mmCIF file of C-alpha atoms in Angstrom:
data_model
loop_
_atom_site.group_PDB
_atom_site.id
_atom_site.type_symbol
_atom_site.label_atom_id
_atom_site.label_comp_id
_atom_site.label_asym_id
_atom_site.label_seq_id
_atom_site.Cartn_x
_atom_site.Cartn_y
_atom_site.Cartn_z
ATOM 1 C CA MET A 1 158.906 89.193 104.746
ATOM 2 C CA ARG A 2 156.809 91.450 106.990
ATOM 3 C CA ALA A 3 153.675 90.414 105.153
ATOM 4 C CA LEU A 4 154.445 86.733 105.680
ATOM 5 C CA LEU A 5 155.141 87.292 109.383
ATOM 6 C CA VAL A 6 151.794 89.065 109.715
ATOM 7 C CA LEU A 7 150.027 86.143 108.016
ATOM 8 C CA ILE A 8 151.778 83.634 110.273
ATOM 9 C CA ALA A 9 150.677 85.655 113.304
ATOM 10 C CA VAL A 10 147.091 85.671 111.997
ATOM 11 C CA THR A 11 147.074 81.876 111.621
ATOM 12 C CA ALA A 12 148.479 81.516 115.166
ATOM 13 C CA VAL A 13 145.690 83.733 116.554
ATOM 14 C CA TRP A 14 143.066 81.713 114.685
ATOM 15 C CA GLY A 15 144.656 78.500 115.962
ATOM 16 C CA VAL A 16 144.645 79.436 119.650
ATOM 17 C CA THR A 17 141.072 80.767 119.546
ATOM 18 C CA PHE A 18 139.699 77.285 118.867
ATOM 19 C CA VAL A 19 140.685 76.351 122.415
ATOM 20 C CA GLN A 20 139.228 79.545 123.886
ATOM 21 C CA VAL A 21 135.969 79.260 121.974
ATOM 22 C CA LYS A 22 135.456 75.615 122.915
ATOM 23 C CA ASP A 23 135.850 76.506 126.604
ATOM 24 C CA ALA A 24 133.619 79.583 126.284
ATOM 25 C CA VAL A 25 130.659 77.939 124.514
ATOM 26 C CA ALA A 26 130.652 75.249 127.177
ATOM 27 C CA LEU A 27 129.657 78.052 129.582
ATOM 28 C CA TYR A 28 127.733 80.487 127.375
ATOM 29 C CA PRO A 29 125.161 79.849 124.576
ATOM 30 C CA LEU A 30 126.581 79.447 121.072
ATOM 31 C CA PHE A 31 124.665 82.075 119.100
ATOM 32 C CA ALA A 32 124.828 84.644 121.894
ATOM 33 C CA PHE A 33 128.604 84.176 122.021
ATOM 34 C CA LEU A 34 128.947 84.639 118.259
ATOM 35 C CA ALA A 35 126.640 87.672 118.248
ATOM 36 C CA LEU A 36 128.697 89.376 120.962
ATOM 37 C CA ARG A 37 131.931 88.403 119.193
ATOM 38 C CA PHE A 38 130.877 90.208 116.035
ATOM 39 C CA ALA A 39 129.431 93.115 118.027
ATOM 40 C CA ILE A 40 132.908 93.646 119.499
ATOM 41 C CA ALA A 41 134.458 93.294 116.033
ATOM 42 C CA SER A 42 132.012 95.879 114.650
ATOM 43 C CA LEU A 43 132.798 98.340 117.443
ATOM 44 C CA THR A 44 136.527 97.854 116.849
ATOM 45 C CA LEU A 45 136.182 98.934 113.211
ATOM 46 C CA ALA A 46 133.373 101.478 113.662
ATOM 47 C CA ALA A 47 135.502 104.609 114.107
ATOM 48 C CA PRO A 48 137.871 104.158 111.142
ATOM 49 C CA GLY A 49 135.318 102.449 108.889
ATOM 50 C CA ALA A 50 132.097 104.426 109.295
ATOM 51 C CA ARG A 51 133.283 107.509 107.414
ATOM 52 C CA ARG A 52 134.396 105.329 104.477
ATOM 53 C CA LEU A 53 131.119 103.470 103.992
ATOM 54 C CA ARG A 54 129.954 105.732 101.141
ATOM 55 C CA SER A 55 132.939 104.600 99.076
ATOM 56 C CA LEU A 56 131.427 101.118 98.808
ATOM 57 C CA GLY A 57 128.440 102.218 96.782
ATOM 58 C CA ARG A 58 125.415 100.028 96.227
ATOM 59 C CA VAL A 59 127.258 97.101 94.651
ATOM 60 C CA GLY A 60 130.089 97.090 97.190
ATOM 61 C CA GLY A 61 127.658 97.333 100.084
ATOM 62 C CA ALA A 62 125.604 94.410 98.764
ATOM 63 C CA ALA A 63 128.763 92.310 98.245
ATOM 64 C CA ALA A 64 129.925 93.062 101.783
ATOM 65 C CA VAL A 65 126.518 92.117 103.210
ATOM 66 C CA LEU A 66 126.594 88.802 101.333
ATOM 67 C CA ALA A 67 130.165 88.125 102.478
ATOM 68 C CA GLY A 68 129.194 88.933 106.062
ATOM 69 C CA SER A 69 126.190 86.617 105.886
ATOM 70 C CA LEU A 70 128.414 83.787 104.699
ATOM 71 C CA LEU A 71 130.993 84.574 107.367
ATOM 72 C CA GLY A 72 128.382 84.440 110.125
ATOM 73 C CA ALA A 73 126.954 81.179 108.793
ATOM 74 C CA GLY A 74 130.428 79.653 108.548
ATOM 75 C CA TYR A 75 131.288 80.567 112.132
ATOM 76 C CA ALA A 76 127.938 79.239 113.378
ATOM 77 C CA LEU A 77 128.481 75.853 111.701
ATOM 78 C CA GLN A 78 132.135 75.661 112.741
ATOM 79 C CA THR A 79 131.459 76.562 116.375
ATOM 80 C CA ALA A 80 128.509 74.159 116.590
ATOM 81 C CA GLY A 81 130.853 71.453 115.332
ATOM 82 C CA LEU A 82 133.576 72.514 117.772
ATOM 83 C CA GLU A 83 131.123 71.942 120.640
ATOM 84 C CA ARG A 84 130.841 68.300 119.560
ATOM 85 C CA THR A 85 134.352 67.361 118.427
ATOM 86 C CA SER A 86 137.976 67.946 119.396
ATOM 87 C CA VAL A 87 139.958 71.155 118.900
ATOM 88 C CA SER A 88 142.532 69.393 116.727
ATOM 89 C CA SER A 89 140.040 67.791 114.367
ATOM 90 C CA THR A 90 138.158 71.097 114.049
ATOM 91 C CA GLY A 91 141.353 72.868 112.987
ATOM 92 C CA PHE A 92 142.334 70.296 110.387
ATOM 93 C CA ILE A 93 138.844 70.026 108.896
ATOM 94 C CA THR A 94 138.520 73.830 108.791
ATOM 95 C CA GLY A 95 141.775 73.912 106.822
ATOM 96 C CA MET A 96 139.995 72.089 104.020
ATOM 97 C CA TYR A 97 138.413 75.398 102.953
ATOM 98 C CA VAL A 98 141.479 75.947 100.784
ATOM 99 C CA VAL A 99 140.901 72.583 99.125
ATOM 100 C CA LEU A 100 137.213 73.324 98.555
ATOM 101 C CA THR A 101 137.758 76.871 97.273
ATOM 102 C CA PRO A 102 138.986 76.047 93.740
ATOM 103 C CA LEU A 103 136.154 73.555 93.315
ATOM 104 C CA LEU A 104 133.601 76.228 94.186
ATOM 105 C CA ALA A 105 135.352 78.658 91.847
ATOM 106 C CA LEU A 106 135.030 76.026 89.128
ATOM 107 C CA ALA A 107 131.375 75.298 89.881
ATOM 108 C CA LEU A 108 130.209 78.899 90.253
ATOM 109 C CA PHE A 109 132.414 80.835 87.837
ATOM 110 C CA ARG A 110 133.764 78.125 85.492
ATOM 111 C CA VAL A 111 137.360 78.780 86.587
ATOM 112 C CA ARG A 112 139.583 75.911 85.452
ATOM 113 C CA VAL A 113 141.518 74.084 88.162
ATOM 114 C CA GLY A 114 144.495 71.818 87.625
ATOM 115 C CA ALA A 115 145.220 68.221 88.507
ATOM 116 C CA ALA A 116 147.005 69.257 91.722
ATOM 117 C CA ALA A 117 143.745 70.550 93.165
ATOM 118 C CA TRP A 118 141.975 67.271 92.464
ATOM 119 C CA ILE A 119 144.849 65.280 93.998
ATOM 120 C CA GLY A 120 144.677 67.530 97.067
ATOM 121 C CA VAL A 121 140.918 67.056 97.348
ATOM 122 C CA SER A 122 141.313 63.282 97.147
ATOM 123 C CA LEU A 123 144.020 63.214 99.826
ATOM 124 C CA ALA A 124 142.086 65.540 102.120
ATOM 125 C CA THR A 125 138.965 63.400 101.761
ATOM 126 C CA VAL A 126 140.922 60.266 102.732
ATOM 127 C CA GLY A 127 142.415 62.130 105.689
ATOM 128 C CA LEU A 128 138.964 63.304 106.774
ATOM 129 C CA ALA A 129 137.740 59.710 106.770
ATOM 130 C CA LEU A 130 140.663 58.711 109.007
ATOM 131 C CA LEU A 131 140.125 61.713 111.273
ATOM 132 C CA SER A 132 136.445 60.898 111.777
ATOM 133 C CA GLY A 133 137.483 58.374 114.428
ATOM 134 C CA VAL A 134 139.251 60.931 116.647
ATOM 135 C CA HIS A 135 138.791 60.216 120.349
ATOM 136 C CA GLN A 136 136.329 62.627 121.995
ATOM 137 C CA GLY A 137 135.118 63.677 118.575
ATOM 138 C CA SER A 138 131.902 62.878 116.744
ATOM 139 C CA ALA A 139 130.847 62.346 113.147
ATOM 140 C CA LEU A 140 128.158 65.034 113.494
ATOM 141 C CA GLY A 141 130.668 67.543 114.850
ATOM 142 C CA ASP A 142 133.099 66.809 112.013
ATOM 143 C CA LEU A 143 130.321 67.193 109.416
ATOM 144 C CA LEU A 144 129.233 70.539 110.888
ATOM 145 C CA VAL A 145 132.816 71.813 110.759
ATOM 146 C CA LEU A 146 133.140 70.562 107.171
ATOM 147 C CA ALA A 147 129.930 72.402 106.235
ATOM 148 C CA GLY A 148 131.348 75.549 107.830
ATOM 149 C CA SER A 149 134.542 75.065 105.830
ATOM 150 C CA ALA A 150 132.497 74.882 102.615
ATOM 151 C CA VAL A 151 130.746 78.153 103.525
ATOM 152 C CA TYR A 152 134.141 79.773 104.212
ATOM 153 C CA SER A 153 135.247 78.634 100.763
ATOM 154 C CA LEU A 154 132.284 80.381 99.179
ATOM 155 C CA GLN A 155 133.066 83.516 101.188
ATOM 156 C CA ILE A 156 136.692 83.435 100.010
ATOM 157 C CA VAL A 157 135.590 83.181 96.376
ATOM 158 C CA LEU A 158 133.314 86.188 96.897
ATOM 159 C CA MET A 159 136.048 88.157 98.686
ATOM 160 C CA GLU A 160 138.596 87.498 95.951
ATOM 161 C CA ARG A 161 136.109 88.752 93.399
ATOM 162 C CA TYR A 162 134.864 91.906 95.117
ATOM 163 C CA ALA A 163 137.002 92.986 98.079
ATOM 164 C CA PRO A 164 140.011 94.288 96.052
ATOM 165 C CA ARG A 165 137.728 96.882 94.477
ATOM 166 C CA TYR A 166 136.697 98.534 97.729
ATOM 167 C CA ASP A 167 138.103 100.128 100.847
ATOM 168 C CA PRO A 168 139.086 97.187 103.101
ATOM 169 C CA THR A 169 138.103 98.858 106.374
ATOM 170 C CA ALA A 170 134.626 99.797 105.164
ATOM 171 C CA PHE A 171 134.098 96.405 103.517
ATOM 172 C CA THR A 172 135.199 94.523 106.643
ATOM 173 C CA LEU A 173 133.033 96.725 108.878
ATOM 174 C CA VAL A 174 129.919 95.876 106.842
ATOM 175 C CA GLU A 175 130.880 92.193 107.013
ATOM 176 C CA MET A 176 131.189 92.315 110.796
ATOM 177 C CA VAL A 177 127.918 94.253 111.265
ATOM 178 C CA THR A 178 126.030 91.877 108.972
ATOM 179 C CA SER A 179 127.311 88.823 110.833
ATOM 180 C CA PHE A 180 126.404 90.455 114.143
ATOM 181 C CA ALA A 181 122.865 91.334 113.008
ATOM 182 C CA GLY A 182 122.077 87.848 111.709
ATOM 183 C CA LEU A 183 123.477 86.058 114.748
ATOM 184 C CA LEU A 184 121.750 88.506 117.119
ATOM 185 C CA VAL A 185 118.345 87.721 115.602
ATOM 186 C CA ILE A 186 118.949 83.984 116.119
ATOM 187 C CA ALA A 187 120.258 84.453 119.676
ATOM 188 C CA VAL A 188 117.230 86.571 120.659
ATOM 189 C CA ALA A 189 114.796 84.156 119.003
ATOM 190 C CA LEU A 190 116.321 81.273 120.971
ATOM 191 C CA GLY A 191 116.299 83.261 124.210
ATOM 192 C CA GLN A 192 120.061 82.875 124.595
ATOM 193 C CA LEU A 193 121.099 86.495 124.987
ATOM 194 C CA HIS A 194 122.157 87.539 128.473
ATOM 195 C CA VAL A 195 125.173 89.223 130.049
ATOM 196 C CA PRO A 196 128.085 86.759 130.166
ATOM 197 C CA HIS A 197 130.048 86.212 133.358
ATOM 198 C CA GLY A 198 133.605 85.131 134.024
ATOM 199 C CA TRP A 199 136.954 85.675 132.331
ATOM 200 C CA THR A 200 136.716 82.459 130.314
ATOM 201 C CA VAL A 201 133.833 83.869 128.271
ATOM 202 C CA TRP A 202 134.864 87.521 128.269
ATOM 203 C CA GLY A 203 138.475 86.688 127.437
ATOM 204 C CA ALA A 204 137.357 84.583 124.486
ATOM 205 C CA LEU A 205 134.972 87.325 123.332
ATOM 206 C CA LEU A 206 137.656 90.013 123.411
ATOM 207 C CA VAL A 207 140.333 87.912 121.713
ATOM 208 C CA THR A 208 138.026 86.588 119.000
ATOM 209 C CA GLY A 209 136.179 89.872 118.483
ATOM 210 C CA VAL A 210 139.140 92.247 118.363
ATOM 211 C CA PHE A 211 142.033 90.090 117.190
ATOM 212 C CA ALA A 212 140.627 87.017 115.427
ATOM 213 C CA SER A 213 137.825 88.869 113.624
ATOM 214 C CA ALA A 214 138.298 92.624 113.126
ATOM 215 C CA LEU A 215 142.097 92.938 113.082
ATOM 216 C CA ALA A 216 142.800 89.515 111.556
ATOM 217 C CA TYR A 217 140.679 90.178 108.463
ATOM 218 C CA LEU A 218 142.196 93.637 108.055
ATOM 219 C CA ALA A 219 145.694 92.176 108.431
ATOM 220 C CA GLN A 220 144.923 89.552 105.818
ATOM 221 C CA THR A 221 143.806 92.244 103.365
ATOM 222 C CA TRP A 222 146.956 94.293 104.029
ATOM 223 C CA ALA A 223 149.259 91.298 103.674
ATOM 224 C CA GLN A 224 147.712 90.061 100.450
ATOM 225 C CA GLN A 225 148.567 93.378 98.832
ATOM 226 C CA ARG A 226 152.240 92.561 99.482
ATOM 227 C CA ALA A 227 152.489 88.780 99.080
ATOM 228 C CA SER A 228 151.423 86.603 96.181
ATOM 229 C CA ALA A 229 148.211 84.630 96.459
ATOM 230 C CA THR A 230 150.178 81.376 96.223
ATOM 231 C CA ARG A 231 152.477 82.204 99.119
ATOM 232 C CA THR A 232 149.565 83.514 101.171
ATOM 233 C CA ALA A 233 147.667 80.269 100.653
ATOM 234 C CA LEU A 234 150.672 78.192 101.692
ATOM 235 C CA VAL A 235 151.110 80.231 104.883
ATOM 236 C CA PHE A 236 147.435 79.627 105.706
ATOM 237 C CA SER A 237 148.170 75.891 105.770
ATOM 238 C CA LEU A 238 149.786 76.623 109.160
ATOM 239 C CA GLU A 239 146.376 77.290 110.760
ATOM 240 C CA PRO A 240 145.510 73.611 111.398
ATOM 241 C CA VAL A 241 149.083 73.017 112.589
ATOM 242 C CA TRP A 242 148.732 75.795 115.171
ATOM 243 C CA THR A 243 145.319 74.415 116.128
ATOM 244 C CA ALA A 244 146.733 70.945 116.712
ATOM 245 C CA PHE A 245 149.601 72.427 118.760
ATOM 246 C CA PHE A 246 147.313 74.476 120.997
ATOM 247 C CA GLY A 247 144.788 71.625 121.178
ATOM 248 C CA PHE A 248 147.558 69.353 122.475
ATOM 249 C CA THR A 249 149.177 71.835 124.867
ATOM 250 C CA LEU A 250 146.118 73.744 126.134
ATOM 251 C CA ALA A 251 143.071 71.537 125.597
ATOM 252 C CA GLY A 252 144.605 68.145 126.319
ATOM 253 C CA ASP A 253 143.764 66.632 122.931
ATOM 254 C CA ARG A 254 145.334 63.212 122.561
ATOM 255 C CA LEU A 255 144.960 61.770 119.076
ATOM 256 C CA GLY A 256 145.585 58.150 118.179
ATOM 257 C CA VAL A 257 147.930 56.920 115.456
ATOM 258 C CA SER A 258 145.131 56.709 112.870
ATOM 259 C CA ALA A 259 143.906 60.224 113.687
ATOM 260 C CA TRP A 260 147.402 61.750 113.456
ATOM 261 C CA PHE A 261 147.913 59.948 110.159
ATOM 262 C CA GLY A 262 144.603 61.411 108.971
ATOM 263 C CA CYS A 263 145.782 64.897 109.990
ATOM 264 C CA ALA A 264 149.015 64.368 108.048
ATOM 265 C CA VAL A 265 147.084 63.241 104.958
ATOM 266 C CA ILE A 266 144.792 66.290 105.181
ATOM 267 C CA MET A 267 147.824 68.572 105.496
ATOM 268 C CA SER A 268 149.400 66.923 102.446
ATOM 269 C CA GLY A 269 146.226 67.495 100.485
ATOM 270 C CA ILE A 270 146.030 71.123 101.568
ATOM 271 C CA VAL A 271 149.683 71.861 100.693
ATOM 272 C CA ILE A 272 149.303 70.201 97.281
ATOM 273 C CA ALA A 273 146.007 71.912 96.480
ATOM 274 C CA GLU A 274 146.689 75.429 97.786
ATOM 275 C CA PRO A 275 148.875 76.664 94.901
ATOM 276 C CA ALA A 276 146.176 75.473 92.510
ATOM 277 C CA ALA A 277 143.553 77.207 94.654
ATOM 278 C CA ALA A 278 145.496 80.457 94.578
ATOM 279 C CA GLY A 279 145.933 80.185 90.819
ATOM 280 C CA ALA A 280 142.211 79.574 90.296
ATOM 281 C CA LEU A 281 141.323 82.604 92.412
ATOM 282 C CA ALA A 282 143.882 84.772 90.596
ATOM 283 C CA ARG A 283 142.259 83.837 87.270
ATOM 284 C CA LEU A 284 138.861 84.650 88.741
ATOM 285 C CA VAL A 285 140.068 88.107 89.803
ATOM 286 C CA ARG A 286 141.593 88.791 86.372
ATOM 287 C CA ARG A 287 138.401 87.654 84.668
ATOM 288 C CA THR A 288 136.354 90.190 86.626
ATOM 289 C CA GLY A 289 138.760 93.001 85.813
ATOM 290 C CA VAL A 290 140.111 93.538 89.321
ATOM 291 C CA GLY A 291 143.686 93.258 88.156
ATOM 292 C CA SER A 292 145.805 91.812 85.402
ATOM 293 C CA THR A 293 148.518 90.151 87.485
ATOM 294 C CA GLU A 294 149.108 88.782 90.961
ATOM 295 C CA PRO A 295 150.416 91.235 93.552
ATOM 296 C CA GLN A 296 154.189 91.279 93.658
ATOM 297 C CA GLU A 297 155.989 89.909 96.676
ATOM 298 C CA THR A 298 158.139 92.276 98.667
ATOM 299 C CA PRO A 299 161.306 91.197 100.469
#
């Protein structure tokens, strides 16, 4: 039960940060914001993680760098889309990463996925088409968020394959540092980097850097050692629900009937597909010798 409560808290943090980030990047350049976010995340994990870096070895270090590169790219695409579309639509489209994950596992590692995953993909695609007409949104913004969701899916596949083998703090630290380094290069090249001003930007940086990045990914790793992959995936379906709630209450999102119906269809697709996604990832982990069974749930 504690593990599930932690996961629910993580999804709530991710949900509320969409509102904060949208407000912050309206005042501060996108890539500079993301670079500083991951700089704060790296500093948060530096003390406990630095002395464990040797445990990763060459293979673990390379896997963490690749995962961090994907994470940075996913956040860049998602945040660029968030600038152009509504908070609610961003949350629901981001939630499609769980639908896309088993398909990427199938394409990259030949992991078989069941009919439920394909039904979920079909429903989510229909919902996305309905959601594309959200007021204050844009087709380009939705497509950028969808591209970010696909990159997250690839990162999840990589994490399920490699992360269980290595110290989570060290692995996450390398991820955060890699994301920071890549985004910093882009921010400097674009001339975006300067000292931010105001609580709107700094508040978003601290919340996303410390809680939504460093601590959230560590909490996810801890929780998934105590809850099954299937239950974890189902809890993660709450993220777009939280996003819609905070988008409505804090950002003033007002979706029409068609858009809300699209959100409901996407949620249906996610809930149907997530057990299949978890099963596909569990088979992937077993195939690579990480473990022979799913972690057991604790009361």
